[in-house]
Amino acid sequence: MTRLTARRRSRPRTRPGLARPAVLLAAFVCAACGLVYELELVALGSYLIGDSVTQTSVVLSVMVFAMGLGSLLAKRFTRRPATAFALVECALALVGGLSVLTLHVWWARFGGYQAAIVALTGVIGILIGAEIPLLMTLIQRIRREHAGRAVADLFAADYVGALVGGLAFPFLILPAFGQATGALVTGAVNAVAGGAVVLWLFRDEPQPRARALLWTGCGLVLVALAAAAAFSGAIERAARQALYGAQVRFAAQTRYQEIVLTGPDGTRPGPGSDSGDGEPLRLYLDGRPAVCGPQEYRGSEALVHPAMGGGRDTRVLLLGGGDGLALREVLRHSGVRSVRLVELDPALTALARSDPALAALGGHSLDDPRVRITHADPMEWLRSPSGGRSESPFDVILSGLPAPPDARAVKFRSREFLGLAARLLAPGGRLAVRVGSSGPGLWPVEAGLRAAGLQTLPYGVPAPPPGSCGPAGPQGFLLAAVGPPDLSLAGDAPLPRSLTTAGLRAAADRLSADRPAPPPEPSTVFGSH
């Protein structure tokens, strides 16, 4: 076949006035799907590997490089752009649609994710990169026009599609479908919009036999995605079994995080939070342990009781703690009259109320009439005129928010966040912060508290016994007040199981002796220091 004959076959059977918008619509939908695949990989890598900044950087860098490589490779296929584009979109729909399940299977059989995520990102990036050169060729085959105008229209459709995909991922796809099914649905849309539409518009380009094979290929991709959807639940369950090492009885992907609960269901008697076979209750948020049965009280007691013991404790503000465990410790103090709990994810508080084992572990604290729950980002709540700025001062403020490497958590250790919280302290009030590790990360947070005009005292709790499922090392905390804070335990609550006044003061002395000189700069929302 001559070059001229191939070009004539690449012209659409539909009128140019309809064909051109249809191709731009296909570009719009394919761009939306491409960005969803990218965000799926970023999200999955962040909560399964941790360190979301690194994972985002790796995925974006590899994706952009691969897109450039795909654009170069596409030059070899511009003689038959419709056929090539249909093949690219069917392959992209298959690889992108199965990406989440592929990573789950990889984990279940081989362990780590990093190499698999990079490989999938590279393949998806190459296929996405091949789209624009082929679409540009198809638009020019419809109606020859100035290259600048054609590029402007194509990039406009592409960028707007990326915007829609980026917004649909957190607000529609994740809440409605979850990650695995969401990727499969995106792949099906991609196959129909990318492959089928172009094949219908330019159905004269491939020979009849090739056209039948392309249509069959697109159909098989849809069948494969549908079959994967039918088995996605079993695949995800197997992957979670491998990841969490226990029987998973609740798992949900919310708008903010993945929540996984393992262990006893609370319907059988057992010692403490253990089931009859000794398996502890465990709660994971984005793959990281948040609650670990027999040892969970150590962190909750360390956050709450030192701050409650230095003066009045009538009004308490708890930032984070939607699992109800720190709140349980707060309500042990008879002087408490009201508690404001600010938790980002309503699904977490709903689980902590409805799950028998988790609700029992938390002492049903979320149902206490003294507790008022607000579902909001804690920093935004502190800044809001209708939130923290409208509240009366609090005697005690407790920040039990997650520690980095979660990128969302960095701001909860920042100078700005701590300053907003300090403004809500009543005269004589105390502010306690769970920092996480008692290592070097303690001191930038202390610097932030001091920048807010507070005096500070570091303290900590030792690592749990070997073989326990709690934190791997010692945990660090900070107690702050306008005057010198006093580490003591209040008399209006039962004695904690893991704390003594002497032990707290000894830990404070050890940590204070390790304070660096000069002190580091405070952490800020604009950078690590």
Short mmCIF file of C-alpha atoms in Angstrom, two decimals:
data_model
loop_
_atom_site.label_atom_id
_atom_site.label_comp_id
_atom_site.label_asym_id
_atom_site.label_seq_id
_atom_site.Cartn_x
_atom_site.Cartn_y
_atom_site.Cartn_z
CA MET A 1 0.00 0.00 0.00
CA THR A 2 1.38 3.45 -0.90
CA ARG A 3 1.75 6.27 1.63
CA LEU A 4 -1.07 8.21 -0.14
CA THR A 5 -3.45 5.24 0.09
CA ALA A 6 -2.69 4.80 3.81
CA ARG A 7 -3.36 8.49 4.39
CA ARG A 8 -6.68 8.32 2.58
CA ARG A 9 -7.70 5.32 4.66
CA SER A 10 -6.87 7.33 7.82
CA ARG A 11 -9.51 9.93 7.02
CA PRO A 12 -12.71 9.60 9.07
CA ARG A 13 -15.95 8.32 7.64
CA THR A 14 -17.81 10.91 9.72
CA ARG A 15 -18.09 14.57 8.67
CA PRO A 16 -15.09 16.66 9.80
CA GLY A 17 -17.37 18.91 11.82
CA LEU A 18 -18.27 15.91 14.02
CA ALA A 19 -15.07 13.89 13.78
CA ARG A 20 -12.79 16.58 15.17
CA PRO A 21 -14.79 17.14 18.40
CA ALA A 22 -15.02 13.36 18.80
CA VAL A 23 -11.24 13.01 18.65
CA LEU A 24 -10.81 15.89 21.11
CA LEU A 25 -13.35 14.21 23.40
CA ALA A 26 -11.34 11.00 23.22
CA ALA A 27 -8.23 13.00 24.13
CA PHE A 28 -10.10 14.53 27.08
CA VAL A 29 -11.24 11.15 28.43
CA CYS A 30 -7.88 9.46 27.88
CA ALA A 31 -6.07 12.29 29.71
CA ALA A 32 -8.45 11.92 32.65
CA CYS A 33 -7.84 8.17 32.75
CA GLY A 34 -4.08 8.63 32.49
CA LEU A 35 -3.97 10.93 35.49
CA VAL A 36 -6.13 8.54 37.52
CA TYR A 37 -3.60 5.74 36.85
CA GLU A 38 -0.83 8.06 37.99
CA LEU A 39 -2.65 9.03 41.19
CA GLU A 40 -3.48 5.39 41.91
CA LEU A 41 0.23 4.53 41.84
CA VAL A 42 1.15 7.54 43.99
CA ALA A 43 -1.49 6.72 46.60
CA LEU A 44 -0.73 3.02 46.67
CA GLY A 45 3.00 3.58 46.97
CA SER A 46 2.57 6.18 49.71
CA TYR A 47 0.61 4.10 52.14
CA LEU A 48 2.16 0.71 51.39
CA ILE A 49 5.78 1.85 51.33
CA GLY A 50 5.49 5.06 53.35
CA ASP A 51 7.34 8.35 52.83
CA SER A 52 4.76 9.92 50.53
CA VAL A 53 7.08 12.70 49.37
CA THR A 54 9.61 10.19 48.04
CA GLN A 55 6.94 8.01 46.45
CA THR A 56 5.29 10.96 44.73
CA SER A 57 8.65 12.18 43.44
CA VAL A 58 9.59 8.74 42.11
CA VAL A 59 6.27 8.12 40.36
CA LEU A 60 6.09 11.60 38.81
CA SER A 61 9.72 11.58 37.67
CA VAL A 62 9.54 8.14 36.09
CA MET A 63 6.14 8.94 34.55
CA VAL A 64 7.32 12.16 32.87
CA PHE A 65 10.51 10.51 31.58
CA ALA A 66 8.53 7.57 30.20
CA MET A 67 6.03 9.92 28.53
CA GLY A 68 8.88 11.56 26.67
CA LEU A 69 10.16 8.17 25.59
CA GLY A 70 6.66 7.19 24.46
CA SER A 71 6.37 10.33 22.34
CA LEU A 72 9.60 9.47 20.55
CA LEU A 73 8.53 5.89 19.94
CA ALA A 74 5.17 7.02 18.55
CA LYS A 75 6.87 8.64 15.54
CA ARG A 76 7.34 5.17 14.07
CA PHE A 77 3.58 4.57 13.97
CA THR A 78 2.16 7.79 12.55
CA ARG A 79 1.53 6.21 9.11
CA ARG A 80 -1.39 4.31 10.63
CA PRO A 81 -2.32 6.57 13.54
CA ALA A 82 -5.83 5.21 14.18
CA THR A 83 -4.65 1.61 14.36
CA ALA A 84 -1.68 2.57 16.54
CA PHE A 85 -3.84 4.71 18.84
CA ALA A 86 -6.37 1.90 19.30
CA LEU A 87 -3.58 -0.51 20.21
CA VAL A 88 -2.03 2.00 22.62
CA GLU A 89 -5.35 2.67 24.38
CA CYS A 90 -6.26 -0.99 24.69
CA ALA A 91 -2.82 -1.73 26.15
CA LEU A 92 -3.07 1.29 28.47
CA ALA A 93 -6.55 0.26 29.62
CA LEU A 94 -5.30 -3.25 30.40
CA VAL A 95 -2.08 -2.23 32.19
CA GLY A 96 -3.54 0.76 34.01
CA GLY A 97 -6.77 -1.00 34.90
CA LEU A 98 -4.93 -3.98 36.37
CA SER A 99 -2.15 -1.93 38.00
CA VAL A 100 -3.56 -1.94 41.54
CA LEU A 101 -4.42 -5.64 41.50
CA THR A 102 -1.03 -6.43 39.96
CA LEU A 103 0.70 -4.70 42.84
CA HIS A 104 -1.46 -6.56 45.33
CA VAL A 105 -0.56 -9.90 43.73
CA TRP A 106 3.10 -8.89 43.63
CA TRP A 107 3.03 -8.16 47.35
CA ALA A 108 1.24 -11.40 48.19
CA ARG A 109 3.81 -13.49 46.29
CA PHE A 110 7.09 -11.57 46.41
CA GLY A 111 6.95 -8.89 49.11
CA GLY A 112 8.22 -5.36 48.32
CA TYR A 113 6.53 -2.92 46.00
CA GLN A 114 9.14 -0.41 44.91
CA ALA A 115 10.51 -2.15 41.80
CA ALA A 116 7.02 -3.17 40.66
CA ILE A 117 5.66 0.38 41.04
CA VAL A 118 8.56 1.82 39.05
CA ALA A 119 8.10 -0.76 36.29
CA LEU A 120 4.34 -0.19 36.03
CA THR A 121 4.85 3.59 36.09
CA GLY A 122 7.32 3.31 33.21
CA VAL A 123 5.01 1.19 31.04
CA ILE A 124 1.98 3.41 31.70
CA GLY A 125 4.06 6.54 31.04
CA ILE A 126 5.29 5.23 27.68
CA LEU A 127 1.73 4.48 26.57
CA ILE A 128 0.43 7.87 27.74
CA GLY A 129 3.31 9.62 25.99
CA ALA A 130 2.44 7.96 22.68
CA GLU A 131 -1.08 9.43 22.72
CA ILE A 132 -0.38 13.06 21.79
CA PRO A 133 1.66 12.45 18.59
CA LEU A 134 -0.94 9.97 17.33
CA LEU A 135 -3.88 12.22 18.20
CA MET A 136 -2.14 15.16 16.53
CA THR A 137 -1.76 13.11 13.37
CA LEU A 138 -5.43 12.10 13.44
CA ILE A 139 -6.59 15.71 13.86
CA GLN A 140 -4.49 16.80 10.91
CA ARG A 141 -5.90 13.96 8.82
CA ILE A 142 -9.42 15.22 9.56
CA ARG A 143 -8.69 18.77 8.47
CA ARG A 144 -5.29 20.26 7.67
CA GLU A 145 -4.74 23.45 9.68
CA HIS A 146 -2.01 25.53 11.26
CA ALA A 147 0.00 23.33 13.63
CA GLY A 148 -0.17 25.88 16.46
CA ARG A 149 -3.99 25.94 16.42
CA ALA A 150 -4.22 22.15 16.33
CA VAL A 151 -1.74 21.79 19.20
CA ALA A 152 -3.63 24.39 21.26
CA ASP A 153 -6.94 22.55 20.87
CA LEU A 154 -5.38 19.16 21.61
CA PHE A 155 -3.48 20.33 24.68
CA ALA A 156 -6.57 22.16 25.98
CA ALA A 157 -8.59 18.93 25.80
CA ASP A 158 -5.71 17.02 27.38
CA TYR A 159 -5.19 19.45 30.28
CA VAL A 160 -8.89 19.83 31.06
CA GLY A 161 -9.23 16.05 31.02
CA ALA A 162 -6.32 15.80 33.47
CA LEU A 163 -8.08 18.30 35.72
CA VAL A 164 -11.27 16.25 35.70
CA GLY A 165 -9.36 13.02 36.37
CA GLY A 166 -7.42 14.61 39.20
CA LEU A 167 -10.60 15.81 40.90
CA ALA A 168 -12.56 12.64 40.22
CA PHE A 169 -9.96 10.44 41.88
CA PRO A 170 -10.32 11.65 45.51
CA PHE A 171 -13.90 12.89 45.36
CA LEU A 172 -15.62 10.22 43.24
CA ILE A 173 -13.52 7.18 42.35
CA LEU A 174 -11.99 6.38 45.73
CA PRO A 175 -15.17 6.86 47.81
CA ALA A 176 -17.41 5.07 45.29
CA PHE A 177 -15.19 2.20 44.13
CA GLY A 178 -11.98 2.04 46.14
CA GLN A 179 -8.56 1.73 44.55
CA ALA A 180 -8.70 -1.65 42.84
CA THR A 181 -12.21 -1.44 41.39
CA GLY A 182 -11.68 2.24 40.60
CA ALA A 183 -8.67 1.39 38.46
CA LEU A 184 -10.64 -1.33 36.65
CA VAL A 185 -13.55 1.03 35.92
CA THR A 186 -11.09 3.65 34.67
CA GLY A 187 -9.52 1.05 32.38
CA ALA A 188 -12.90 0.14 30.90
CA VAL A 189 -13.69 3.80 30.19
CA ASN A 190 -10.24 4.18 28.66
CA ALA A 191 -10.74 1.20 26.33
CA VAL A 192 -14.12 2.42 25.09
CA ALA A 193 -13.19 6.10 24.68
CA GLY A 194 -9.70 5.55 23.33
CA GLY A 195 -9.92 2.42 21.29
CA ALA A 196 -13.50 1.98 20.20
CA VAL A 197 -14.25 5.63 19.37
CA VAL A 198 -11.20 6.03 17.17
CA LEU A 199 -11.76 2.68 15.50
CA TRP A 200 -15.31 3.71 14.69
CA LEU A 201 -14.30 7.12 13.34
CA PHE A 202 -11.38 5.80 11.28
CA ARG A 203 -12.71 2.34 10.53
CA ASP A 204 -11.42 2.44 6.94
CA GLU A 205 -7.76 2.72 7.97
CA PRO A 206 -7.09 -0.93 8.92
CA GLN A 207 -7.74 -3.77 6.52
CA PRO A 208 -10.95 -5.76 7.29
CA ARG A 209 -9.04 -8.58 8.98
CA ALA A 210 -6.95 -6.16 11.05
CA ARG A 211 -10.07 -4.20 11.94
CA ALA A 212 -11.76 -7.35 13.22
CA LEU A 213 -8.67 -8.22 15.27
CA LEU A 214 -8.61 -4.71 16.81
CA TRP A 215 -12.27 -4.87 17.76
CA THR A 216 -11.72 -8.34 19.21
CA GLY A 217 -8.72 -7.05 21.17
CA CYS A 218 -10.73 -4.19 22.67
CA GLY A 219 -13.48 -6.62 23.57
CA LEU A 220 -11.03 -9.02 25.24
CA VAL A 221 -9.59 -6.13 27.28
CA LEU A 222 -13.07 -5.33 28.57
CA VAL A 223 -13.68 -9.01 29.34
CA ALA A 224 -10.35 -9.22 31.20
CA LEU A 225 -11.19 -6.12 33.26
CA ALA A 226 -14.64 -7.50 34.08
CA ALA A 227 -13.13 -10.84 35.13
CA ALA A 228 -10.57 -9.04 37.30
CA ALA A 229 -13.39 -7.06 38.92
CA ALA A 230 -15.15 -10.32 39.77
CA PHE A 231 -12.03 -11.63 41.57
CA SER A 232 -10.74 -8.31 42.92
CA GLY A 233 -12.16 -8.92 46.38
CA ALA A 234 -10.34 -12.23 46.75
CA ILE A 235 -7.09 -10.75 45.42
CA GLU A 236 -7.25 -7.80 47.80
CA ARG A 237 -8.02 -10.08 50.73
CA ALA A 238 -5.00 -12.25 49.95
CA ALA A 239 -2.76 -9.19 49.65
CA ARG A 240 -4.00 -7.77 52.94
CA GLN A 241 -3.44 -11.14 54.57
CA ALA A 242 0.17 -11.05 53.40
CA LEU A 243 0.60 -7.40 54.39
CA TYR A 244 -0.97 -7.41 57.84
CA GLY A 245 -0.30 -10.99 58.87
CA ALA A 246 -3.71 -11.46 60.52
CA GLN A 247 -7.27 -12.12 59.58
CA VAL A 248 -8.61 -8.86 58.17
CA ARG A 249 -12.24 -8.35 59.17
CA PHE A 250 -12.71 -4.72 58.12
CA ALA A 251 -11.09 -2.78 55.29
CA ALA A 252 -12.21 0.45 53.66
CA GLN A 253 -10.64 3.12 51.48
CA THR A 254 -12.02 6.49 52.52
CA ARG A 255 -11.42 9.87 50.97
CA TYR A 256 -8.52 10.38 53.38
CA GLN A 257 -6.92 7.00 54.09
CA GLU A 258 -7.19 3.23 54.01
CA ILE A 259 -8.55 1.80 57.27
CA VAL A 260 -7.87 -1.86 58.10
CA LEU A 261 -8.92 -3.63 61.31
CA THR A 262 -7.68 -7.10 62.23
CA GLY A 263 -8.07 -9.38 65.23
CA PRO A 264 -11.01 -10.34 67.44
CA ASP A 265 -14.53 -9.15 66.73
CA GLY A 266 -15.43 -8.60 70.38
CA THR A 267 -18.12 -11.29 70.44
CA ARG A 268 -15.96 -13.89 72.20
CA PRO A 269 -14.40 -13.41 75.63
CA GLY A 270 -10.67 -13.05 75.74
CA PRO A 271 -7.93 -11.57 77.91
CA GLY A 272 -8.05 -7.82 77.43
CA SER A 273 -7.97 -7.04 73.76
CA ASP A 274 -6.79 -10.49 72.76
CA SER A 275 -8.92 -13.09 71.07
CA GLY A 276 -9.11 -16.61 72.32
CA ASP A 277 -6.13 -17.61 70.18
CA GLY A 278 -4.02 -14.69 71.41
CA GLU A 279 -4.33 -12.53 68.28
CA PRO A 280 -4.46 -8.86 69.33
CA LEU A 281 -6.75 -6.22 67.94
CA ARG A 282 -4.90 -4.08 65.41
CA LEU A 283 -5.92 -0.95 63.55
CA TYR A 284 -3.91 0.22 60.54
CA LEU A 285 -4.24 3.61 58.87
CA ASP A 286 -2.65 3.78 55.41
CA GLY A 287 -0.67 0.65 56.19
CA ARG A 288 0.83 1.98 59.43
CA PRO A 289 -0.17 0.61 62.85
CA ALA A 290 -2.35 3.00 64.87
CA VAL A 291 -3.67 0.62 67.54
CA CYS A 292 -2.06 -2.57 68.78
CA GLY A 293 -4.12 -4.48 71.33
CA PRO A 294 -2.37 -5.20 74.63
CA GLN A 295 0.14 -2.34 74.36
CA GLU A 296 -2.14 0.40 72.98
CA TYR A 297 -2.59 2.11 76.35
CA ARG A 298 1.10 3.05 76.63
CA GLY A 299 0.94 5.83 74.05
CA SER A 300 -2.53 7.02 75.04
CA GLU A 301 -1.61 7.29 78.71
CA ALA A 302 1.64 9.09 77.93
CA LEU A 303 -0.14 11.69 75.80
CA VAL A 304 -3.01 12.37 78.20
CA HIS A 305 -2.14 11.97 81.88
CA PRO A 306 0.96 14.21 82.21
CA ALA A 307 -0.96 17.13 80.68
CA MET A 308 -4.06 16.48 82.80
CA GLY A 309 -2.02 16.46 86.01
CA GLY A 310 -0.72 20.02 86.08
CA GLY A 311 -3.87 22.02 86.93
CA ARG A 312 -7.49 22.42 85.91
CA ASP A 313 -8.84 19.92 83.40
CA THR A 314 -12.45 21.04 82.98
CA ARG A 315 -12.27 21.78 79.22
CA VAL A 316 -10.17 19.59 76.95
CA LEU A 317 -9.38 19.82 73.23
CA LEU A 318 -8.23 16.59 71.56
CA LEU A 319 -6.77 16.96 68.06
CA GLY A 320 -6.88 13.58 66.34
CA GLY A 321 -7.69 10.41 68.20
CA GLY A 322 -10.75 9.29 66.29
CA ASP A 323 -10.16 5.72 67.51
CA GLY A 324 -11.40 6.82 70.96
CA LEU A 325 -8.39 5.50 72.94
CA ALA A 326 -6.85 8.81 74.03
CA LEU A 327 -10.37 10.06 74.70
CA ARG A 328 -10.92 7.08 77.01
CA GLU A 329 -7.95 8.24 79.10
CA VAL A 330 -9.23 11.83 79.17
CA LEU A 331 -12.61 10.74 80.49
CA ARG A 332 -11.02 8.83 83.38
CA HIS A 333 -10.50 12.25 85.02
CA SER A 334 -13.52 13.18 87.09
CA GLY A 335 -12.91 16.90 86.67
CA VAL A 336 -13.55 16.82 82.91
CA ARG A 337 -16.79 18.58 81.95
CA SER A 338 -16.44 18.88 78.16
CA VAL A 339 -14.18 17.51 75.44
CA ARG A 340 -13.94 18.74 71.85
CA LEU A 341 -12.56 16.02 69.55
CA VAL A 342 -11.41 17.19 66.10
CA GLU A 343 -10.89 14.23 63.72
CA LEU A 344 -10.41 14.45 59.96
CA ASP A 345 -11.96 11.14 58.87
CA PRO A 346 -15.60 10.47 59.87
CA ALA A 347 -15.20 6.83 58.81
CA LEU A 348 -12.69 6.27 61.61
CA THR A 349 -14.97 7.56 64.35
CA ALA A 350 -17.87 5.58 62.83
CA LEU A 351 -15.79 2.39 63.00
CA ALA A 352 -14.66 3.13 66.56
CA ARG A 353 -18.30 3.46 67.57
CA SER A 354 -19.77 0.52 65.66
CA ASP A 355 -17.11 -2.18 65.93
CA PRO A 356 -17.70 -4.13 69.16
CA ALA A 357 -14.04 -4.85 69.92
CA LEU A 358 -12.71 -1.39 69.07
CA ALA A 359 -15.59 0.34 70.87
CA ALA A 360 -14.97 -1.80 73.96
CA LEU A 361 -11.24 -1.10 73.85
CA GLY A 362 -12.03 2.62 73.78
CA GLY A 363 -14.48 2.30 76.64
CA HIS A 364 -17.29 3.57 74.37
CA SER A 365 -15.76 6.99 74.95
CA LEU A 366 -17.09 8.46 71.70
CA ASP A 367 -20.65 8.04 73.00
CA ASP A 368 -20.01 9.94 76.23
CA PRO A 369 -22.36 12.96 76.51
CA ARG A 370 -19.45 15.21 77.48
CA VAL A 371 -17.83 14.70 74.07
CA ARG A 372 -18.47 16.87 71.02
CA ILE A 373 -17.02 15.54 67.76
CA THR A 374 -16.05 17.75 64.83
CA HIS A 375 -14.97 16.17 61.54
CA ALA A 376 -12.49 18.59 60.00
CA ASP A 377 -8.82 19.03 59.24
CA PRO A 378 -7.40 20.04 62.64
CA MET A 379 -5.29 22.89 61.27
CA GLU A 380 -8.15 24.28 59.21
CA TRP A 381 -10.42 23.99 62.24
CA LEU A 382 -7.94 25.94 64.38
CA ARG A 383 -7.82 28.70 61.75
CA SER A 384 -11.53 28.85 61.03
CA PRO A 385 -13.62 31.72 62.46
CA SER A 386 -16.43 29.21 63.04
CA GLY A 387 -14.05 26.61 64.47
CA GLY A 388 -11.21 27.09 66.93
CA ARG A 389 -11.30 30.87 66.80
CA SER A 390 -14.89 30.83 68.09
CA GLU A 391 -14.15 28.49 71.01
CA SER A 392 -13.58 29.45 74.63
CA PRO A 393 -10.05 28.67 75.90
CA PHE A 394 -9.21 25.11 76.89
CA ASP A 395 -7.49 23.95 80.06
CA VAL A 396 -5.75 21.08 78.24
CA ILE A 397 -4.95 20.63 74.53
CA LEU A 398 -3.74 17.23 73.33
CA SER A 399 -2.31 16.65 69.85
CA GLY A 400 -2.30 12.94 69.06
CA LEU A 401 -2.04 13.40 65.30
CA PRO A 402 0.02 11.02 63.15
CA ALA A 403 3.73 11.51 62.92
CA PRO A 404 5.68 11.94 59.67
CA PRO A 405 6.60 10.42 57.16
CA ASP A 406 2.96 10.96 56.22
CA ALA A 407 3.11 14.23 54.25
CA ARG A 408 -0.23 15.35 55.68
CA ALA A 409 1.24 15.00 59.18
CA VAL A 410 4.20 17.34 58.65
CA LYS A 411 2.04 20.42 59.16
CA PHE A 412 0.81 19.03 62.49
CA ARG A 413 4.35 19.45 63.85
CA SER A 414 4.85 22.89 62.33
CA ARG A 415 5.41 26.20 64.07
CA GLU A 416 2.21 27.54 62.52
CA PHE A 417 0.03 24.68 63.77
CA LEU A 418 1.48 24.77 67.27
CA GLY A 419 1.05 28.54 67.43
CA LEU A 420 -2.62 28.27 66.49
CA ALA A 421 -3.14 25.63 69.17
CA ALA A 422 -1.30 27.65 71.82
CA ARG A 423 -3.67 30.59 71.28
CA LEU A 424 -6.54 28.45 72.59
CA LEU A 425 -4.90 27.73 75.96
CA ALA A 426 -6.63 29.09 79.04
CA PRO A 427 -4.47 30.74 81.75
CA GLY A 428 -2.52 27.93 83.36
CA GLY A 429 -3.38 25.58 80.47
CA ARG A 430 -1.14 22.81 79.15
CA LEU A 431 -0.44 21.54 75.64
CA ALA A 432 0.87 18.01 75.03
CA VAL A 433 2.15 16.79 71.65
CA ARG A 434 2.84 13.23 70.56
CA VAL A 435 5.98 13.56 68.43
CA GLY A 436 6.65 9.91 67.65
CA SER A 437 10.25 8.79 67.91
CA SER A 438 12.21 10.32 70.77
CA GLY A 439 15.15 10.96 68.43
CA PRO A 440 16.24 14.15 66.64
CA GLY A 441 12.71 14.88 65.37
CA LEU A 442 11.73 15.93 68.89
CA TRP A 443 13.70 19.18 68.93
CA PRO A 444 12.28 21.06 65.90
CA VAL A 445 8.81 20.50 67.38
CA GLU A 446 10.01 21.80 70.74
CA ALA A 447 11.43 24.85 68.96
CA GLY A 448 8.00 25.44 67.41
CA LEU A 449 6.33 25.37 70.82
CA ARG A 450 8.90 27.79 72.22
CA ALA A 451 8.40 30.09 69.25
CA ALA A 452 4.72 30.21 70.30
CA GLY A 453 5.80 31.63 73.69
CA LEU A 454 5.55 28.38 75.67
CA GLN A 455 8.00 26.70 77.98
CA THR A 456 8.55 23.02 77.28
CA LEU A 457 9.56 19.76 78.86
CA PRO A 458 10.33 16.61 76.83
CA TYR A 459 9.41 13.20 78.15
CA GLY A 460 8.97 9.73 76.75
CA VAL A 461 7.97 6.14 77.24
CA PRO A 462 10.27 3.18 76.57
CA ALA A 463 9.76 0.73 73.74
CA PRO A 464 7.29 -2.09 74.44
CA PRO A 465 8.63 -5.53 75.39
CA PRO A 466 10.24 -7.59 72.61
CA GLY A 467 7.69 -9.40 70.50
CA SER A 468 4.97 -6.83 71.15
CA CYS A 469 3.13 -5.24 68.25
CA GLY A 470 3.57 -1.67 69.45
CA PRO A 471 6.04 0.99 68.24
CA ALA A 472 9.50 -0.28 67.45
CA GLY A 473 11.33 2.16 69.72
CA PRO A 474 10.92 4.71 72.51
CA GLN A 475 8.21 7.30 71.94
CA GLY A 476 8.74 11.01 72.53
CA PHE A 477 6.27 13.62 73.80
CA LEU A 478 6.39 17.30 74.69
CA LEU A 479 4.53 19.09 77.47
CA ALA A 480 4.22 22.88 77.13
CA ALA A 481 2.71 25.72 79.11
CA VAL A 482 3.12 29.47 79.55
CA GLY A 483 4.97 28.82 82.80
CA PRO A 484 7.35 25.97 83.62
CA PRO A 485 5.38 22.74 83.04
CA ASP A 486 5.20 20.22 85.85
CA LEU A 487 5.30 16.51 85.13
CA SER A 488 2.90 14.94 87.58
CA LEU A 489 -0.16 12.71 87.65
CA ALA A 490 -3.57 14.01 88.68
CA GLY A 491 -5.43 12.69 91.67
CA ASP A 492 -8.85 12.72 89.97
CA ALA A 493 -8.19 9.60 87.87
CA PRO A 494 -7.06 6.01 88.48
CA LEU A 495 -3.30 5.55 88.34
CA PRO A 496 -2.06 4.81 84.79
CA ARG A 497 -0.81 1.32 84.06
CA SER A 498 2.44 2.41 82.42
CA LEU A 499 3.34 5.75 84.05
CA THR A 500 4.69 6.99 87.36
CA THR A 501 5.65 10.53 88.31
CA ALA A 502 9.19 9.43 89.09
CA GLY A 503 9.51 7.63 85.76
CA LEU A 504 8.23 10.63 83.81
CA ARG A 505 10.67 13.00 85.50
CA ALA A 506 13.58 10.62 84.99
CA ALA A 507 12.73 10.37 81.29
CA ALA A 508 12.50 14.17 81.08
CA ASP A 509 15.94 14.52 82.65
CA ARG A 510 17.48 12.04 80.20
CA LEU A 511 15.96 13.72 77.16
CA SER A 512 16.78 17.24 78.37
CA ALA A 513 20.42 16.19 78.71
CA ASP A 514 20.40 15.27 75.00
CA ARG A 515 18.91 18.58 73.85
CA PRO A 516 21.13 19.95 71.05
CA ALA A 517 22.91 23.26 71.41
CA PRO A 518 22.18 25.52 69.67
CA PRO A 519 18.58 24.35 69.25
CA PRO A 520 17.34 23.66 65.69
CA GLU A 521 14.98 25.93 63.84
CA PRO A 522 11.26 25.16 64.19
CA SER A 523 9.54 23.01 61.60
CA THR A 524 7.26 25.04 59.32
CA VAL A 525 4.57 24.29 56.77
CA PHE A 526 6.91 25.75 54.13
CA GLY A 527 9.74 23.33 54.76
CA SER A 528 11.20 20.84 57.16
CA HIS A 529 12.94 23.54 59.17
#
